mmCIF file of N, CA and C in Angstrom:
data_model
loop_
_atom_site.group_PDB
_atom_site.id
_atom_site.type_symbol
_atom_site.label_atom_id
_atom_site.label_comp_id
_atom_site.label_asym_id
_atom_site.label_seq_id
_atom_site.Cartn_x
_atom_site.Cartn_y
_atom_site.Cartn_z
ATOM 1 N N UNK A 6 -39.158 -19.818 -1.597
ATOM 2 C CA UNK A 6 -38.728 -18.428 -1.566
ATOM 3 C C UNK A 6 -39.486 -17.677 -2.665
ATOM 4 N N UNK A 7 -39.994 -16.518 -2.326
ATOM 5 C CA UNK A 7 -40.790 -15.754 -3.289
ATOM 6 C C UNK A 7 -39.893 -15.019 -4.284
ATOM 7 N N UNK A 8 -40.495 -14.581 -5.356
ATOM 8 C CA UNK A 8 -39.775 -13.872 -6.413
ATOM 9 C C UNK A 8 -39.157 -12.578 -5.865
ATOM 10 N N UNK A 9 -39.877 -11.869 -5.005
ATOM 11 C CA UNK A 9 -39.370 -10.627 -4.432
ATOM 12 C C UNK A 9 -38.144 -10.871 -3.552
ATOM 13 N N UNK A 10 -38.163 -11.966 -2.826
ATOM 14 C CA UNK A 10 -37.020 -12.300 -1.965
ATOM 15 C C UNK A 10 -35.783 -12.590 -2.796
ATOM 16 N N UNK A 11 -35.945 -13.297 -3.889
ATOM 17 C CA UNK A 11 -34.813 -13.621 -4.767
ATOM 18 C C UNK A 11 -34.253 -12.342 -5.386
ATOM 19 N N UNK A 12 -35.116 -11.438 -5.812
ATOM 20 C CA UNK A 12 -34.668 -10.161 -6.380
ATOM 21 C C UNK A 12 -33.936 -9.346 -5.325
ATOM 22 N N UNK A 13 -34.465 -9.313 -4.105
ATOM 23 C CA UNK A 13 -33.825 -8.571 -3.018
ATOM 24 C C UNK A 13 -32.429 -9.119 -2.731
ATOM 25 N N UNK A 14 -32.304 -10.430 -2.615
ATOM 26 C CA UNK A 14 -31.002 -11.052 -2.332
ATOM 27 C C UNK A 14 -30.028 -10.774 -3.474
ATOM 28 N N UNK A 15 -30.499 -10.847 -4.713
ATOM 29 C CA UNK A 15 -29.644 -10.566 -5.864
ATOM 30 C C UNK A 15 -29.150 -9.132 -5.882
ATOM 31 N N UNK A 16 -30.058 -8.180 -5.646
ATOM 32 C CA UNK A 16 -29.666 -6.769 -5.620
ATOM 33 C C UNK A 16 -28.726 -6.465 -4.453
ATOM 34 N N UNK A 17 -29.014 -7.041 -3.305
ATOM 35 C CA UNK A 17 -28.157 -6.839 -2.141
ATOM 36 C C UNK A 17 -26.746 -7.358 -2.419
ATOM 37 N N UNK A 18 -26.657 -8.530 -3.011
ATOM 38 C CA UNK A 18 -25.355 -9.117 -3.336
ATOM 39 C C UNK A 18 -24.613 -8.258 -4.351
ATOM 40 N N UNK A 19 -25.306 -7.762 -5.346
ATOM 41 C CA UNK A 19 -24.686 -6.909 -6.358
ATOM 42 C C UNK A 19 -24.162 -5.610 -5.746
ATOM 43 N N UNK A 20 -24.981 -4.970 -4.931
ATOM 44 C CA UNK A 20 -24.565 -3.709 -4.300
ATOM 45 C C UNK A 20 -23.386 -3.938 -3.362
ATOM 46 N N UNK A 21 -23.432 -4.995 -2.589
ATOM 47 C CA UNK A 21 -22.323 -5.305 -1.680
ATOM 48 C C UNK A 21 -21.039 -5.572 -2.458
ATOM 49 N N UNK A 22 -21.133 -6.276 -3.561
ATOM 50 C CA UNK A 22 -19.956 -6.563 -4.393
ATOM 51 C C UNK A 22 -19.351 -5.278 -4.960
ATOM 52 N N UNK A 23 -20.185 -4.366 -5.410
ATOM 53 C CA UNK A 23 -19.700 -3.097 -5.960
ATOM 54 C C UNK A 23 -19.013 -2.274 -4.874
ATOM 55 N N UNK A 24 -19.589 -2.228 -3.692
ATOM 56 C CA UNK A 24 -18.980 -1.475 -2.588
ATOM 57 C C UNK A 24 -17.620 -2.062 -2.221
ATOM 58 N N UNK A 25 -17.523 -3.366 -2.120
ATOM 59 C CA UNK A 25 -16.244 -4.014 -1.793
ATOM 60 C C UNK A 25 -15.215 -3.744 -2.882
ATOM 61 N N UNK A 26 -15.618 -3.808 -4.132
ATOM 62 C CA UNK A 26 -14.705 -3.531 -5.242
ATOM 63 C C UNK A 26 -14.188 -2.100 -5.183
ATOM 64 N N UNK A 27 -15.070 -1.155 -4.940
ATOM 65 C CA UNK A 27 -14.650 0.245 -4.850
ATOM 66 C C UNK A 27 -13.710 0.481 -3.674
ATOM 67 N N UNK A 28 -13.997 -0.117 -2.541
ATOM 68 C CA UNK A 28 -13.123 0.041 -1.376
ATOM 69 C C UNK A 28 -11.742 -0.554 -1.623
ATOM 70 N N UNK A 29 -11.678 -1.695 -2.259
ATOM 71 C CA UNK A 29 -10.376 -2.316 -2.521
ATOM 72 C C UNK A 29 -9.592 -1.501 -3.538
ATOM 73 N N UNK A 30 -10.275 -0.903 -4.505
ATOM 74 C CA UNK A 30 -9.595 -0.080 -5.504
ATOM 75 C C UNK A 30 -9.011 1.173 -4.866
ATOM 76 N N UNK A 31 -9.766 1.849 -4.038
ATOM 77 C CA UNK A 31 -9.275 3.086 -3.426
ATOM 78 C C UNK A 31 -8.157 2.811 -2.434
ATOM 79 N N UNK A 32 -8.211 1.704 -1.713
ATOM 80 C CA UNK A 32 -7.138 1.423 -0.760
ATOM 81 C C UNK A 32 -5.844 1.053 -1.475
ATOM 82 N N UNK A 33 -5.913 0.349 -2.594
ATOM 83 C CA UNK A 33 -4.694 0.009 -3.323
ATOM 84 C C UNK A 33 -4.101 1.249 -3.969
ATOM 85 N N UNK A 34 -4.929 2.194 -4.394
ATOM 86 C CA UNK A 34 -4.446 3.437 -4.971
ATOM 87 C C UNK A 34 -3.711 4.259 -3.923
ATOM 88 N N UNK A 35 -4.228 4.300 -2.706
ATOM 89 C CA UNK A 35 -3.569 5.033 -1.632
ATOM 90 C C UNK A 35 -2.236 4.393 -1.292
ATOM 91 N N UNK A 36 -2.173 3.082 -1.304
ATOM 92 C CA UNK A 36 -0.926 2.393 -0.976
ATOM 93 C C UNK A 36 0.150 2.718 -2.001
ATOM 94 N N UNK A 37 -0.205 2.813 -3.271
ATOM 95 C CA UNK A 37 0.771 3.125 -4.304
ATOM 96 C C UNK A 37 1.333 4.524 -4.133
ATOM 97 N N UNK A 38 0.531 5.452 -3.631
ATOM 98 C CA UNK A 38 1.000 6.812 -3.428
ATOM 99 C C UNK A 38 2.019 6.908 -2.307
ATOM 100 N N UNK A 39 2.116 5.916 -1.469
ATOM 101 C CA UNK A 39 3.036 5.946 -0.349
ATOM 102 C C UNK A 39 4.452 5.568 -0.757
ATOM 103 N N UNK A 40 4.619 4.924 -1.898
ATOM 104 C CA UNK A 40 5.932 4.465 -2.319
ATOM 105 C C UNK A 40 6.709 5.572 -3.013
ATOM 106 N N UNK A 41 8.027 5.491 -2.899
ATOM 107 C CA UNK A 41 8.927 6.434 -3.542
ATOM 108 C C UNK A 41 9.868 5.628 -4.422
ATOM 109 N N UNK A 42 10.056 6.080 -5.645
ATOM 110 C CA UNK A 42 10.980 5.402 -6.555
ATOM 111 C C UNK A 42 12.378 5.958 -6.314
ATOM 112 N N UNK A 43 13.313 5.064 -6.033
ATOM 113 C CA UNK A 43 14.689 5.457 -5.741
ATOM 114 C C UNK A 43 15.603 4.704 -6.696
ATOM 115 N N UNK A 44 16.503 5.432 -7.324
ATOM 116 C CA UNK A 44 17.506 4.797 -8.185
ATOM 117 C C UNK A 44 18.757 4.586 -7.332
ATOM 118 N N UNK A 45 19.041 3.326 -7.084
ATOM 119 C CA UNK A 45 20.190 2.985 -6.243
ATOM 120 C C UNK A 45 21.439 2.957 -7.109
ATOM 121 N N UNK A 46 22.461 3.662 -6.652
ATOM 122 C CA UNK A 46 23.720 3.723 -7.383
ATOM 123 C C UNK A 46 24.826 3.088 -6.557
ATOM 124 N N UNK A 47 25.891 2.747 -7.239
ATOM 125 C CA UNK A 47 27.025 2.120 -6.550
ATOM 126 C C UNK A 47 27.513 3.045 -5.438
ATOM 127 N N UNK A 48 27.717 2.480 -4.268
ATOM 128 C CA UNK A 48 28.188 3.237 -3.117
ATOM 129 C C UNK A 48 27.070 3.723 -2.203
ATOM 130 N N UNK A 49 25.819 3.619 -2.656
ATOM 131 C CA UNK A 49 24.696 4.004 -1.799
ATOM 132 C C UNK A 49 24.563 3.031 -0.638
ATOM 133 N N UNK A 50 24.186 3.555 0.501
ATOM 134 C CA UNK A 50 23.911 2.723 1.669
ATOM 135 C C UNK A 50 22.454 2.932 2.066
ATOM 136 N N UNK A 51 21.962 2.054 2.918
ATOM 137 C CA UNK A 51 20.597 2.248 3.394
ATOM 138 C C UNK A 51 20.458 3.577 4.123
ATOM 139 N N UNK A 52 21.499 3.963 4.829
ATOM 140 C CA UNK A 52 21.443 5.225 5.573
ATOM 141 C C UNK A 52 21.393 6.416 4.622
ATOM 142 N N UNK A 53 22.158 6.382 3.516
ATOM 143 C CA UNK A 53 22.103 7.502 2.564
ATOM 144 C C UNK A 53 20.752 7.553 1.857
ATOM 145 N N UNK A 54 20.189 6.388 1.577
ATOM 146 C CA UNK A 54 18.847 6.347 0.986
ATOM 147 C C UNK A 54 17.810 6.850 1.985
ATOM 148 N N UNK A 55 17.998 6.505 3.249
ATOM 149 C CA UNK A 55 17.081 6.979 4.298
ATOM 150 C C UNK A 55 17.131 8.497 4.406
ATOM 151 N N UNK A 56 18.320 9.071 4.219
ATOM 152 C CA UNK A 56 18.443 10.534 4.230
ATOM 153 C C UNK A 56 17.606 11.163 3.117
ATOM 154 N N UNK A 57 17.627 10.546 1.929
ATOM 155 C CA UNK A 57 16.872 11.073 0.792
ATOM 156 C C UNK A 57 15.364 11.013 1.050
ATOM 157 N N UNK A 58 14.913 9.924 1.660
ATOM 158 C CA UNK A 58 13.483 9.682 1.828
ATOM 159 C C UNK A 58 12.930 10.361 3.078
ATOM 160 N N UNK A 59 13.729 10.462 4.118
ATOM 161 C CA UNK A 59 13.238 10.926 5.415
ATOM 162 C C UNK A 59 12.593 12.307 5.337
ATOM 163 N N UNK A 60 13.201 13.219 4.609
ATOM 164 C CA UNK A 60 12.667 14.581 4.546
ATOM 165 C C UNK A 60 11.375 14.653 3.733
ATOM 166 N N UNK A 61 11.355 13.970 2.595
ATOM 167 C CA UNK A 61 10.179 14.095 1.724
ATOM 168 C C UNK A 61 8.973 13.319 2.238
ATOM 169 N N UNK A 62 9.183 12.215 2.935
ATOM 170 C CA UNK A 62 8.071 11.378 3.396
ATOM 171 C C UNK A 62 7.833 11.460 4.890
ATOM 172 N N UNK A 63 8.591 12.282 5.587
ATOM 173 C CA UNK A 63 8.399 12.462 7.030
ATOM 174 C C UNK A 63 8.419 11.125 7.774
ATOM 175 N N UNK A 64 9.474 10.362 7.531
ATOM 176 C CA UNK A 64 9.628 9.067 8.186
ATOM 177 C C UNK A 64 10.966 9.045 8.915
ATOM 178 N N UNK A 65 10.978 8.398 10.039
ATOM 179 C CA UNK A 65 12.196 8.227 10.814
ATOM 180 C C UNK A 65 13.167 7.353 10.016
ATOM 181 N N UNK A 66 14.445 7.703 10.007
ATOM 182 C CA UNK A 66 15.441 6.951 9.224
ATOM 183 C C UNK A 66 15.516 5.490 9.651
ATOM 184 N N UNK A 67 15.500 5.245 10.940
ATOM 185 C CA UNK A 67 15.561 3.863 11.435
ATOM 186 C C UNK A 67 14.333 3.064 11.001
ATOM 187 N N UNK A 68 13.168 3.689 11.048
ATOM 188 C CA UNK A 68 11.942 3.020 10.601
ATOM 189 C C UNK A 68 12.009 2.694 9.114
ATOM 190 N N UNK A 69 12.567 3.613 8.326
ATOM 191 C CA UNK A 69 12.706 3.368 6.889
ATOM 192 C C UNK A 69 13.620 2.174 6.633
ATOM 193 N N UNK A 70 14.735 2.128 7.334
ATOM 194 C CA UNK A 70 15.690 1.028 7.133
ATOM 195 C C UNK A 70 15.070 -0.301 7.546
ATOM 196 N N UNK A 71 14.347 -0.315 8.649
ATOM 197 C CA UNK A 71 13.669 -1.548 9.067
ATOM 198 C C UNK A 71 12.625 -1.969 8.036
ATOM 199 N N UNK A 72 11.901 -1.002 7.481
ATOM 200 C CA UNK A 72 10.881 -1.303 6.476
ATOM 201 C C UNK A 72 11.527 -1.903 5.221
ATOM 202 N N UNK A 73 12.632 -1.305 4.769
ATOM 203 C CA UNK A 73 13.326 -1.816 3.581
ATOM 204 C C UNK A 73 13.838 -3.228 3.834
ATOM 205 N N UNK A 74 14.423 -3.445 4.992
ATOM 206 C CA UNK A 74 14.945 -4.773 5.320
ATOM 207 C C UNK A 74 13.817 -5.807 5.375
ATOM 208 N N UNK A 75 12.686 -5.422 5.945
ATOM 209 C CA UNK A 75 11.545 -6.341 6.044
ATOM 210 C C UNK A 75 10.995 -6.669 4.657
ATOM 211 N N UNK A 76 10.823 -5.650 3.817
ATOM 212 C CA UNK A 76 10.249 -5.855 2.489
ATOM 213 C C UNK A 76 11.186 -6.648 1.575
ATOM 214 N N UNK A 77 12.487 -6.542 1.817
ATOM 215 C CA UNK A 77 13.466 -7.239 0.985
ATOM 216 C C UNK A 77 14.012 -8.491 1.665
ATOM 217 N N UNK A 78 13.434 -8.835 2.808
ATOM 218 C CA UNK A 78 13.864 -10.002 3.590
ATOM 219 C C UNK A 78 15.388 -9.998 3.768
ATOM 220 N N UNK A 79 15.858 -8.845 4.223
ATOM 221 C CA UNK A 79 17.292 -8.630 4.407
ATOM 222 C C UNK A 79 17.598 -8.588 5.887
ATOM 223 N N UNK A 80 18.833 -8.887 6.211
ATOM 224 C CA UNK A 80 19.280 -8.790 7.600
ATOM 225 C C UNK A 80 20.251 -7.615 7.742
ATOM 226 N N UNK A 81 20.023 -6.563 6.958
ATOM 227 C CA UNK A 81 20.926 -5.421 6.934
ATOM 228 C C UNK A 81 20.814 -4.536 8.158
ATOM 229 N N UNK A 82 19.793 -4.747 8.984
ATOM 230 C CA UNK A 82 19.579 -3.878 10.150
ATOM 231 C C UNK A 82 20.527 -4.242 11.260
#
């Protein structure tokens, strides 16, 4: 393998690694923006929490409850 080929492969690998790193960083940042911090108080139900979130995040209440149950491995649905 010639010196130019080794340099080309090295630069290609470096550029590809940087692109993958940037894409993974931006996608994780977008995912964090989708979450809402909720302080659960005594007497709260999934339905009351769904009421709080549904308007601000434009999500169906049933979909929110299913998502919470799935993420918390709960059988509350």
